[in-house]
Amino acid sequence: MDKELMNLAVRSLVWPVCLVGATQNEKHNIMTVAWITQISADPLQLIISIDKSRYTHNMISETGEFVVSILGSEQKEIAVVCGSRSGRNVDKVKQLKIETIPSTVVKVPQLAGCLANMECKVAAQYPAGNRTLFVGEVVAADIDKENLKPMIMYRGKYIE
Ligand SMILES: Cc1cc2nc3c(=O)[nH]c(=O)nc-3n(C[C@H](O)[C@H](O)[C@H](O)COP(=O)(O)O)c2cc1C
């Protein structure tokens, strides 16, 4: 079996490039997440796959809440920085000067300038190798009605 080819085939699934935020002890952190999809319409639920080594993983496990913010096609720098640095060492929100907006239900703030913000409460979690699949129930949301161009990733490359 050609593993590289199999990887490329799986990476031909179009990935939406998002940020997942969590807040613990007043500290807000965001990370880039592309392994995310809707899994149910009623209740409205999505799933994110988070490596156990991520700082955000601990924050979500311990608080049971997160916010998903969908990035627009112009926001590559945010995706790159939030996908390569850890909140253990750097305040990514401050460094990138991202404006935050209080959420309505969860303690994690929303991010201004994104296509959509979804406030989620963890409804279930499942182990998957070195990852955890967090099922998030969407309890509130907001969208940008003007910007309709999401950032996506195809075969490992950003499509802007
Ligand atoms: C485009 C892109 C997509 C990513 N998708 C995921 C993902 O779905 N799950 C994951 O665990 N890590 C993903 N990562 C890696 C994390 O974003 C990265 O390790 C981040 O620095 C973790 O931050 P934290 O330690 O502050 O939580 C992705 C990175 C990039 C650049």
mmCIF file of C-alpha atoms and ligand atoms in Angstrom:
data_model
loop_
_atom_site.group_PDB
_atom_site.id
_atom_site.type_symbol
_atom_site.label_atom_id
_atom_site.label_comp_id
_atom_site.label_asym_id
_atom_site.label_seq_id
_atom_site.Cartn_x
_atom_site.Cartn_y
_atom_site.Cartn_z
ATOM 1 C CA MET A 1 0.000 0.000 0.000
ATOM 2 C CA ASP A 2 1.264 3.496 -0.924
ATOM 3 C CA LYS A 3 0.849 5.426 2.361
ATOM 4 C CA GLU A 4 1.769 8.773 0.803
ATOM 5 C CA LEU A 5 -0.912 8.347 -1.846
ATOM 6 C CA MET A 6 -3.474 7.341 0.764
ATOM 7 C CA ASN A 7 -2.602 10.443 2.817
ATOM 8 C CA LEU A 8 -2.939 12.667 -0.242
ATOM 9 C CA ALA A 9 -6.294 11.069 -1.065
ATOM 10 C CA VAL A 10 -7.602 11.772 2.431
ATOM 11 C CA ARG A 11 -6.202 15.312 2.238
ATOM 12 C CA SER A 12 -8.278 15.790 -0.909
ATOM 13 C CA LEU A 13 -11.246 16.150 1.421
ATOM 14 C CA VAL A 14 -11.741 19.911 1.604
ATOM 15 C CA TRP A 15 -10.907 21.205 5.077
ATOM 16 C CA PRO A 16 -12.514 24.373 6.471
ATOM 17 C CA VAL A 17 -9.835 26.355 8.323
ATOM 18 C CA CYS A 18 -11.236 27.417 11.693
ATOM 19 C CA LEU A 19 -10.092 28.632 15.071
ATOM 20 C CA VAL A 20 -11.169 26.888 18.241
ATOM 21 C CA GLY A 21 -11.064 29.013 21.389
ATOM 22 C CA ALA A 22 -11.211 28.033 25.036
ATOM 23 C CA THR A 23 -11.016 29.960 28.296
ATOM 24 C CA GLN A 24 -9.766 28.705 31.627
ATOM 25 C CA ASN A 25 -9.028 30.762 34.749
ATOM 26 C CA GLU A 26 -9.648 33.992 32.770
ATOM 27 C CA LYS A 27 -7.028 32.919 30.174
ATOM 28 C CA HIS A 28 -8.293 32.860 26.559
ATOM 29 C CA ASN A 29 -6.461 30.758 23.956
ATOM 30 C CA ILE A 30 -7.093 29.970 20.292
ATOM 31 C CA MET A 31 -5.758 27.251 17.975
ATOM 32 C CA THR A 32 -6.223 26.449 14.287
ATOM 33 C CA VAL A 33 -8.431 23.429 13.604
ATOM 34 C CA ALA A 34 -9.292 21.903 10.243
ATOM 35 C CA TRP A 35 -10.555 18.485 11.336
ATOM 36 C CA ILE A 36 -14.068 19.607 12.095
ATOM 37 C CA THR A 37 -17.505 18.756 10.722
ATOM 38 C CA GLN A 38 -21.221 18.930 11.500
ATOM 39 C CA ILE A 39 -22.548 15.593 12.754
ATOM 40 C CA SER A 40 -26.169 16.309 13.659
ATOM 41 C CA ALA A 41 -28.883 18.832 12.752
ATOM 42 C CA ASP A 42 -31.180 18.235 15.713
ATOM 43 C CA PRO A 43 -29.581 18.634 18.163
ATOM 44 C CA LEU A 44 -27.195 20.901 16.290
ATOM 45 C CA GLN A 45 -23.812 19.299 16.874
ATOM 46 C CA LEU A 46 -20.330 19.334 15.391
ATOM 47 C CA ILE A 47 -17.183 17.354 16.119
ATOM 48 C CA ILE A 48 -13.568 18.523 16.456
ATOM 49 C CA SER A 49 -10.505 16.277 16.562
ATOM 50 C CA ILE A 50 -7.912 17.642 18.975
ATOM 51 C CA ASP A 51 -4.473 16.162 19.650
ATOM 52 C CA LYS A 52 -3.934 15.503 23.355
ATOM 53 C CA SER A 53 -0.674 17.496 23.284
ATOM 54 C CA ARG A 54 -2.476 20.774 22.474
ATOM 55 C CA TYR A 55 -2.874 23.310 25.263
ATOM 56 C CA THR A 56 -6.442 23.879 24.050
ATOM 57 C CA HIS A 57 -7.152 20.170 24.616
ATOM 58 C CA ASN A 58 -6.671 20.551 28.381
ATOM 59 C CA MET A 59 -8.708 23.739 28.469
ATOM 60 C CA ILE A 60 -11.700 22.161 26.686
ATOM 61 C CA SER A 61 -11.477 18.950 28.760
ATOM 62 C CA GLU A 62 -11.554 20.912 31.972
ATOM 63 C CA THR A 63 -14.148 23.579 31.110
ATOM 64 C CA GLY A 64 -16.497 21.672 28.753
ATOM 65 C CA GLU A 65 -16.847 24.703 26.473
ATOM 66 C CA PHE A 66 -15.342 26.063 23.261
ATOM 67 C CA VAL A 67 -16.035 28.525 20.468
ATOM 68 C CA VAL A 68 -15.481 27.743 16.778
ATOM 69 C CA SER A 69 -14.683 30.755 14.562
ATOM 70 C CA ILE A 70 -14.611 30.205 10.797
ATOM 71 C CA LEU A 71 -11.755 32.077 9.110
ATOM 72 C CA GLY A 72 -12.192 34.129 5.942
ATOM 73 C CA SER A 73 -9.926 33.752 2.915
ATOM 74 C CA GLU A 74 -7.892 36.839 3.907
ATOM 75 C CA GLN A 75 -6.924 35.479 7.323
ATOM 76 C CA LYS A 76 -4.053 33.141 6.453
ATOM 77 C CA GLU A 77 -1.588 34.777 8.875
ATOM 78 C CA ILE A 78 -3.946 34.068 11.777
ATOM 79 C CA ALA A 79 -4.290 30.422 10.681
ATOM 80 C CA VAL A 80 -0.520 29.991 10.402
ATOM 81 C CA VAL A 81 0.330 31.619 13.748
ATOM 82 C CA CYS A 82 -2.480 29.936 15.695
ATOM 83 C CA GLY A 83 -1.592 26.628 14.050
ATOM 84 C CA SER A 84 2.108 26.703 14.894
ATOM 85 C CA ARG A 85 2.473 28.361 18.314
ATOM 86 C CA SER A 86 1.122 27.140 21.608
ATOM 87 C CA GLY A 87 -0.838 29.169 24.101
ATOM 88 C CA ARG A 88 1.433 27.641 26.727
ATOM 89 C CA ASN A 89 4.171 30.042 25.567
ATOM 90 C CA VAL A 90 2.434 32.950 23.871
ATOM 91 C CA ASP A 91 -0.802 34.956 24.079
ATOM 92 C CA LYS A 92 -1.917 34.495 20.464
ATOM 93 C CA VAL A 93 -5.010 36.709 20.748
ATOM 94 C CA LYS A 94 -2.896 39.626 22.018
ATOM 95 C CA GLN A 95 -0.027 39.013 19.606
ATOM 96 C CA LEU A 96 -2.332 39.022 16.573
ATOM 97 C CA LYS A 97 -4.385 41.947 17.974
ATOM 98 C CA ILE A 98 -7.629 40.017 17.437
ATOM 99 C CA GLU A 99 -10.691 41.835 18.711
ATOM 100 C CA THR A 100 -12.873 39.702 20.971
ATOM 101 C CA ILE A 101 -16.595 39.963 21.669
ATOM 102 C CA PRO A 102 -18.286 38.478 24.749
ATOM 103 C CA SER A 103 -20.306 35.343 23.952
ATOM 104 C CA THR A 104 -23.922 35.028 24.993
ATOM 105 C CA VAL A 105 -23.936 31.570 26.660
ATOM 106 C CA VAL A 106 -20.370 30.301 27.152
ATOM 107 C CA LYS A 107 -17.460 32.026 28.917
ATOM 108 C CA VAL A 108 -15.178 31.785 25.852
ATOM 109 C CA PRO A 109 -15.275 35.023 23.805
ATOM 110 C CA GLN A 110 -16.123 35.174 20.103
ATOM 111 C CA LEU A 111 -13.659 36.611 17.559
ATOM 112 C CA ALA A 112 -14.470 39.705 15.500
ATOM 113 C CA GLY A 113 -13.800 39.590 11.756
ATOM 114 C CA CYS A 114 -14.592 35.893 11.253
ATOM 115 C CA LEU A 115 -17.286 34.427 8.990
ATOM 116 C CA ALA A 116 -19.149 32.723 11.817
ATOM 117 C CA ASN A 117 -18.788 32.123 15.536
ATOM 118 C CA MET A 118 -20.374 29.074 17.165
ATOM 119 C CA GLU A 119 -20.621 28.791 20.933
ATOM 120 C CA CYS A 120 -20.393 25.105 21.911
ATOM 121 C CA LYS A 121 -20.852 23.011 25.008
ATOM 122 C CA VAL A 122 -19.195 19.574 25.061
ATOM 123 C CA ALA A 123 -21.966 16.963 24.744
ATOM 124 C CA ALA A 124 -19.636 13.924 24.536
ATOM 125 C CA GLN A 125 -16.016 13.028 23.930
ATOM 126 C CA TYR A 126 -14.405 9.965 22.379
ATOM 127 C CA PRO A 127 -10.763 8.798 22.236
ATOM 128 C CA ALA A 128 -9.247 8.374 18.758
ATOM 129 C CA GLY A 129 -5.587 7.366 18.949
ATOM 130 C CA ASN A 130 -3.648 10.330 20.286
ATOM 131 C CA ARG A 131 -6.643 12.580 19.755
ATOM 132 C CA THR A 132 -9.919 13.331 21.422
ATOM 133 C CA LEU A 133 -13.077 13.838 19.411
ATOM 134 C CA PHE A 134 -15.093 16.499 21.188
ATOM 135 C CA VAL A 135 -18.773 16.664 20.252
ATOM 136 C CA GLY A 136 -19.890 20.261 20.598
ATOM 137 C CA GLU A 137 -23.534 21.206 20.869
ATOM 138 C CA VAL A 138 -24.034 24.619 19.307
ATOM 139 C CA VAL A 139 -25.850 26.711 21.923
ATOM 140 C CA ALA A 140 -25.545 30.133 20.258
ATOM 141 C CA ALA A 141 -24.006 31.568 17.094
ATOM 142 C CA ASP A 142 -23.427 34.648 14.983
ATOM 143 C CA ILE A 143 -22.488 35.138 11.327
ATOM 144 C CA ASP A 144 -20.987 37.810 9.083
ATOM 145 C CA LYS A 145 -23.617 38.258 6.363
ATOM 146 C CA GLU A 146 -21.296 40.204 4.033
ATOM 147 C CA ASN A 147 -18.159 38.057 3.806
ATOM 148 C CA LEU A 148 -18.892 34.817 1.976
ATOM 149 C CA LYS A 149 -15.330 33.645 1.240
ATOM 150 C CA PRO A 150 -14.085 30.994 3.677
ATOM 151 C CA MET A 151 -10.478 29.894 3.964
ATOM 152 C CA ILE A 152 -10.123 26.276 2.988
ATOM 153 C CA MET A 153 -7.293 23.794 2.739
ATOM 154 C CA TYR A 154 -6.927 21.241 -0.067
ATOM 155 C CA ARG A 155 -4.137 18.653 -0.213
ATOM 156 C CA GLY A 156 -2.276 20.542 2.514
ATOM 157 C CA LYS A 157 -2.384 23.945 0.771
ATOM 158 C CA TYR A 158 -4.365 27.037 1.725
ATOM 159 C CA ILE A 159 -6.892 28.008 -0.971
ATOM 160 C CA GLU A 160 -7.356 31.765 -0.537
HETATM 161 C C1 LIG B 1 -4.252 24.471 8.892
HETATM 162 C C2 LIG B 1 -4.044 23.806 10.234
HETATM 163 C C3 LIG B 1 -5.002 22.934 10.717
HETATM 164 C C4 LIG B 1 -4.849 22.305 11.963
HETATM 165 N N1 LIG B 1 -5.828 21.449 12.408
HETATM 166 C C5 LIG B 1 -5.675 20.841 13.619
HETATM 167 C C6 LIG B 1 -6.708 19.972 14.091
HETATM 168 O O1 LIG B 1 -7.764 19.778 13.468
HETATM 169 N N2 LIG B 1 -6.504 19.375 15.300
HETATM 170 C C7 LIG B 1 -5.359 19.558 16.039
HETATM 171 O O2 LIG B 1 -5.226 18.970 17.125
HETATM 172 N N3 LIG B 1 -4.370 20.384 15.589
HETATM 173 C C8 LIG B 1 -4.515 21.044 14.433
HETATM 174 N N4 LIG B 1 -3.551 21.908 13.986
HETATM 175 C C9 LIG B 1 -2.336 22.158 14.828
HETATM 176 C C10 LIG B 1 -2.621 23.142 15.989
HETATM 177 O O3 LIG B 1 -3.347 24.272 15.547
HETATM 178 C C11 LIG B 1 -1.279 23.608 16.630
HETATM 179 O O4 LIG B 1 -0.580 22.503 17.163
HETATM 180 C C12 LIG B 1 -1.449 24.704 17.671
HETATM 181 O O5 LIG B 1 -0.194 25.332 17.868
HETATM 182 C C13 LIG B 1 -1.975 24.204 19.032
HETATM 183 O O6 LIG B 1 -2.119 25.330 19.872
HETATM 184 P P1 LIG B 1 -2.307 25.244 21.466
HETATM 185 O O7 LIG B 1 -1.146 24.465 22.035
HETATM 186 O O8 LIG B 1 -2.297 26.695 21.913
HETATM 187 O O9 LIG B 1 -3.635 24.585 21.720
HETATM 188 C C14 LIG B 1 -3.687 22.558 12.751
HETATM 189 C C15 LIG B 1 -2.704 23.451 12.263
HETATM 190 C C16 LIG B 1 -2.876 24.074 11.019
HETATM 191 C C17 LIG B 1 -1.832 25.038 10.524
#
